[in-house]
XYZ file of C-alpha atoms in Angstrom:
372
model
C 18.354 -2.605 -32.712
C 15.156 -4.160 -31.780
C 11.857 -2.345 -30.362
C 8.548 -3.208 -29.062
C 5.746 -1.612 -30.453
C 3.040 -0.310 -27.870
C -0.478 -1.386 -28.047
C -3.593 -1.616 -25.944
C -2.773 -4.353 -23.751
C -6.240 -5.793 -23.257
C -6.547 -6.382 -27.586
C -3.294 -7.696 -27.660
C -4.006 -9.988 -25.490
C -7.259 -11.232 -27.551
C -6.059 -10.885 -30.543
C -2.409 -13.148 -29.744
C -4.174 -15.906 -28.321
C -6.983 -15.876 -31.190
C -4.967 -15.374 -33.816
C -1.665 -17.187 -33.118
C -3.235 -20.856 -32.991
C -4.802 -20.133 -36.923
C -0.643 -18.827 -37.422
C -1.656 -15.672 -38.747
C -0.824 -13.165 -36.146
C 0.531 -10.132 -36.949
C 0.685 -6.796 -35.983
C -1.054 -4.952 -38.479
C -1.522 -1.856 -37.142
C 2.408 -1.329 -36.627
C 2.721 -0.923 -39.948
C 2.640 1.444 -42.993
C 3.425 -1.999 -45.260
C 1.546 -4.658 -45.714
C 1.472 -8.168 -43.280
C 2.223 -9.663 -46.887
C 5.809 -7.311 -46.451
C 6.074 -7.691 -43.275
C 6.157 -11.168 -43.127
C 8.288 -11.706 -45.710
C 10.934 -8.273 -44.728
C 9.938 -7.106 -48.117
C 10.154 -3.386 -46.534
C 11.426 -0.291 -49.002
C 12.975 2.706 -47.792
C 10.320 5.520 -47.893
C 11.389 8.414 -49.784
C 13.623 10.633 -48.248
C 12.414 14.349 -47.243
C 13.316 17.356 -48.673
C 12.143 19.466 -46.034
C 15.083 19.064 -43.265
C 13.152 20.939 -40.380
C 10.700 18.070 -40.956
C 12.827 15.104 -40.328
C 14.544 16.302 -37.870
C 10.347 16.422 -35.541
C 9.563 13.569 -36.679
C 13.312 11.749 -35.678
C 12.011 13.490 -32.565
C 8.944 12.480 -32.643
C 10.111 8.733 -32.552
C 12.031 9.242 -29.576
C 9.061 10.888 -27.361
C 7.054 7.951 -28.099
C 9.835 5.095 -27.341
C 11.136 6.978 -24.161
C 7.313 6.585 -22.966
C 6.795 3.686 -24.126
C 9.893 2.162 -22.823
C 8.162 3.216 -19.467
C 6.080 -0.211 -20.319
C 6.619 -3.544 -19.044
C 4.888 -6.359 -20.074
C 5.397 -9.709 -20.822
C 8.618 -11.830 -21.789
C 5.991 -13.758 -23.515
C 4.076 -11.270 -25.125
C 6.611 -8.219 -26.093
C 8.691 -11.763 -27.889
C 5.869 -11.877 -30.908
C 6.373 -8.042 -30.873
C 9.868 -6.994 -32.081
C 10.465 -5.101 -35.766
C 13.708 -5.061 -36.921
C 14.818 -1.145 -38.240
C 13.228 1.020 -36.231
C 15.060 3.859 -36.756
C 14.782 3.356 -40.578
C 11.771 5.511 -41.355
C 10.307 2.094 -42.355
C 7.909 1.466 -39.051
C 6.054 4.473 -37.522
C 5.417 3.171 -33.618
C 1.998 3.751 -32.702
C 1.401 6.424 -29.684
C 2.520 4.968 -25.834
C -1.143 3.743 -24.211
C -1.991 4.046 -21.357
C -2.081 0.242 -18.926
C -0.744 -0.565 -15.680
C 2.482 -2.424 -15.576
C 3.115 -5.455 -14.646
C 6.383 -7.111 -13.386
C 8.671 -9.241 -15.125
C 7.725 -12.384 -15.168
C 3.865 -11.868 -15.312
C 2.679 -15.607 -15.836
C -0.103 -15.313 -19.459
C -2.784 -16.151 -16.704
C -2.143 -13.684 -14.537
C -3.024 -11.841 -18.125
C -6.257 -12.916 -19.079
C -6.802 -12.441 -15.467
C -6.415 -8.245 -15.740
C -8.989 -8.436 -18.412
C -11.994 -6.549 -16.967
C -14.115 -9.473 -18.214
C -12.089 -11.948 -16.923
C -11.717 -10.180 -13.213
C -15.399 -9.703 -13.333
C -15.887 -13.422 -13.778
C -13.705 -14.912 -10.910
C -15.384 -12.180 -8.320
C -18.711 -14.077 -9.751
C -17.324 -17.267 -8.259
C -15.470 -16.650 -5.185
C -18.615 -14.915 -4.297
C -20.697 -17.368 -4.772
C -19.029 -20.197 -3.066
C -18.240 -24.380 -2.837
C -16.845 -25.842 -6.289
C -16.932 -22.178 -8.809
C -14.677 -19.868 -5.809
C -12.366 -23.300 -5.629
C -11.863 -23.046 -9.225
C -11.443 -18.907 -8.968
C -8.561 -19.800 -6.103
C -7.204 -22.138 -8.662
C -6.675 -20.039 -11.442
C -5.180 -16.587 -8.763
C -2.633 -19.138 -7.043
C 0.675 -18.508 -8.316
C 0.135 -14.639 -9.674
C -0.875 -13.184 -6.472
C 2.274 -11.126 -5.874
C 1.714 -9.369 -9.589
C -2.312 -9.147 -8.716
C -1.288 -7.448 -5.517
C 0.098 -4.782 -6.587
C -3.355 -4.207 -9.922
C -6.420 -2.019 -8.827
C -8.609 -4.929 -9.367
C -6.276 -7.609 -8.547
C -6.055 -7.147 -5.287
C -9.375 -7.231 -4.338
C -9.906 -10.537 -5.789
C -6.873 -11.502 -3.795
C -8.469 -10.016 -0.495
C -11.484 -11.889 -1.205
C -9.171 -15.323 -1.794
C -8.218 -15.066 1.035
C -11.655 -14.518 3.208
C -13.265 -17.587 0.328
C -10.586 -19.664 1.057
C -9.591 -22.716 3.667
C -7.023 -22.391 5.512
C -4.681 -24.214 4.307
C -5.448 -22.578 0.352
C -5.788 -18.993 2.052
C -1.809 -19.819 3.830
C -1.212 -20.610 0.307
C -2.070 -17.010 -1.107
C -0.305 -15.956 1.842
C 2.886 -16.851 1.928
C 2.683 -15.813 -2.291
C 4.472 -12.487 -0.777
C 7.124 -14.500 1.244
C 9.773 -11.517 0.147
C 7.656 -9.449 -1.027
C 6.657 -7.827 2.250
C 8.693 -4.857 2.113
C 7.523 -3.372 -1.347
C 4.007 -4.338 -0.711
C 3.269 -2.424 2.216
C 5.042 0.769 0.492
C 1.653 0.123 -2.441
C -1.392 1.820 -2.594
C -2.780 -1.844 -3.894
C -0.493 -4.604 -1.963
C -0.515 -3.042 1.743
C -4.604 -4.789 1.142
C -3.730 -7.342 1.013
C -1.152 -7.519 3.394
C -3.514 -5.976 6.017
C -6.067 -8.867 4.500
C -3.763 -11.826 5.694
C -3.406 -10.373 9.230
C -6.562 -9.613 10.410
C -8.180 -12.920 8.355
C -5.731 -15.486 8.487
C -3.491 -17.077 11.908
C -1.045 -15.315 13.490
C 1.607 -17.570 12.871
C 0.642 -17.349 9.318
C 0.919 -13.454 9.380
C 4.381 -13.321 11.430
C 6.404 -13.727 8.415
C 4.828 -10.165 7.850
C 6.704 -8.366 10.909
C 9.265 -10.765 10.125
C 10.623 -8.568 7.064
C 9.855 -5.242 8.963
C 12.498 -5.484 10.868
C 15.061 -3.450 10.652
C 12.716 -0.239 9.354
C 9.998 -0.905 11.974
C 10.528 3.056 12.231
C 10.357 4.400 8.778
C 7.236 1.547 7.951
C 5.161 3.338 10.470
C 5.836 7.161 8.982
C 4.668 5.442 6.220
C 0.903 6.057 4.738
C 0.049 2.154 3.949
C 3.361 1.078 6.076
C 1.187 1.935 9.251
C -1.533 0.428 8.365
C -0.063 -2.686 8.207
C 1.573 -2.021 11.761
C -1.433 -1.660 13.078
C -3.525 -4.585 12.024
C -0.333 -6.517 13.373
C -0.655 -5.137 16.457
C -4.173 -5.454 16.608
C -4.045 -9.652 15.769
C -0.490 -10.470 16.251
C 0.051 -9.194 19.414
C 1.105 -11.996 20.806
C 3.555 -13.322 18.274
C 7.400 -12.715 19.307
C 8.157 -10.882 15.825
C 5.673 -7.980 16.637
C 7.433 -7.341 20.009
C 10.897 -7.480 17.978
C 9.389 -5.453 15.676
C 8.109 -3.046 18.980
C 11.262 -3.017 21.055
C 12.937 -1.783 17.296
C 10.847 1.421 17.172
C 11.278 2.390 20.676
C 14.659 0.515 21.410
C 15.896 4.845 20.706
C 14.104 7.570 22.637
C 14.405 10.645 20.830
C 13.202 8.328 17.498
C 10.089 7.617 19.529
C 9.625 10.625 20.444
C 9.348 10.657 16.752
C 6.962 8.675 16.048
C 4.688 10.491 18.810
C 5.072 13.186 17.072
C 4.655 12.391 13.247
C 1.286 12.807 11.438
C 1.306 9.068 10.692
C 3.688 6.981 13.185
C 1.648 8.484 16.187
C -1.119 6.082 14.923
C 0.224 3.079 16.122
C 1.728 4.360 19.143
C -1.756 4.266 19.654
C -2.377 0.964 19.111
C 1.289 -0.817 21.031
C -0.407 1.382 23.535
C -3.492 -0.740 23.363
C -2.254 -4.210 22.515
C 1.431 -3.371 23.152
C 3.603 -4.759 26.124
C 3.753 -3.177 29.470
C 6.943 -2.519 28.762
C 6.103 -0.607 25.917
C 3.770 0.858 27.377
C 5.980 2.271 30.227
C 8.653 2.937 27.423
C 5.819 5.542 25.827
C 4.958 7.255 28.881
C 8.763 7.619 29.380
C 8.614 9.921 26.009
C 6.184 11.812 26.718
C 7.236 12.322 29.992
C 10.754 14.657 28.681
C 7.917 17.657 27.344
C 4.173 16.559 28.957
C 2.651 20.220 28.898
C 4.490 20.321 24.536
C 3.253 16.749 23.779
C -0.478 17.913 25.448
C -0.635 20.502 23.123
C 0.832 18.894 19.924
C -1.003 18.113 16.549
C -0.271 14.762 16.927
C 1.113 13.695 20.465
C -1.568 14.872 21.963
C -3.883 11.624 21.316
C -1.280 10.081 22.422
C -1.003 11.552 25.669
C -4.984 11.360 25.727
C -4.559 6.996 24.767
C -1.915 6.736 27.676
C -4.549 8.506 30.455
C -7.196 5.641 29.109
C -4.374 2.197 28.240
C -1.417 2.910 30.896
C -0.959 0.516 34.129
C -2.558 2.924 37.018
C 0.905 3.794 38.133
C 2.017 4.995 34.565
C -1.425 7.784 34.456
C -0.622 8.586 37.541
C 2.652 9.463 36.715
C 0.785 10.982 33.927
C -1.732 12.770 35.941
C 0.227 14.693 38.071
C 1.922 17.681 36.423
C -2.049 17.909 33.903
C -4.251 18.355 36.997
C -3.496 21.627 37.803
C -5.918 23.743 37.240
C -3.859 26.677 34.826
C -2.506 23.670 32.197
C -6.405 22.151 32.824
C -7.316 25.721 31.614
C -4.837 25.904 28.866
C -5.174 22.392 27.198
C -8.695 23.593 27.357
C -8.316 26.525 24.920
C -5.672 24.474 22.808
C -7.028 23.286 19.632
C -5.691 20.192 20.597
C -4.787 19.973 23.359
C -8.353 20.414 24.199
C -8.592 16.286 23.594
C -6.542 15.740 26.890
C -8.325 17.913 28.546
C -11.036 17.207 27.320
C -9.762 13.499 28.942
C -8.942 15.129 32.538
C -12.363 16.534 33.513
C -14.217 12.993 32.653
C -11.135 11.664 35.754
C -12.545 11.037 39.214
C -9.404 12.933 40.558
C -10.831 15.630 38.540
C -13.324 18.358 40.249
C -14.604 19.522 37.665
C -16.859 21.273 38.375
C -15.073 23.404 39.915
C -12.581 23.637 37.606
C -15.433 24.771 34.632
C -16.684 27.652 38.168
C -13.110 28.842 37.762
C -12.252 28.812 34.144
C -14.731 29.340 31.542
C -13.290 28.121 28.251
C -13.265 24.641 31.263
C -17.063 25.906 31.093
C -17.007 26.434 27.463
C -15.477 22.186 26.854
C -17.372 20.657 29.175
C -20.802 22.858 27.315
C -19.180 21.252 24.133
C -19.028 17.810 25.707
């Protein structure tokens, strides 16, 4: 059975491209025998180990090394050159797996070169220089955006390219993410590329992102990276119909909307809806908050949503929240609460609330005002 012998990615790529041209490339470090024996398949079996315990230990080590290496995903163009027959016979000694970032199947040779630190630095310098140099660098990234977006350094190159390229080229780079939005939204690196697309390009160009998130909006709103994408969409693409549909989906079920308000990450999305969303969406959020207004005002996450609603909703909706909250005893209770104090501070700034009278009546209110 053929297996792939693990080698360091950068060294492998350099040796492959340098020595393949001379027709003499052989992964010498992978074999116990000489390169000539490898080339002519003149292997000689090793002597059987007399000690059964040692033999079993060797088999276990080879098995563990093979399992570790199976986790590495290298491009097919490279793996074709590294197949060694009869590895289980003991004629081939695999090297230990090395820690390299896994690359997706189908990654082009050009993308593999870009992952080289030196080449990556050269491209960054070209992009920052602008002009014809930047155009050459952008052309090197084209057709490789999705592979690069998932890499810690590659994602920075793609973001810089989108920023420096003209509108037409930037759009072409962004559209290479079509069909990959859901995976990118949960990627620690690719999510930044999506955010750059939304912030840098036109709303009509970015609309494919919200379209691909439809059907799982609430799940992405609760994700540590996905919530950022939805917040950017609300900030820059709030007028797009696909963004409205995404918000409709998240607020459609009141219990799920309340869960979003109380979620440690989801509440950021709800705050963005209150700041940038449509009036009907704001009304839906207010209705959800009023189901348990005192509890939400004291909640570690929902309290920030209540505070945002008191600032960004219509006057009518603000008054519907104020009425049960401006009761002196309620304000005093909020002022003493670890999380409700955010809401209390907002209430004390309202013209409808006599903060001086409350401060004289409740020491907690006076202390809160003094800390402001």
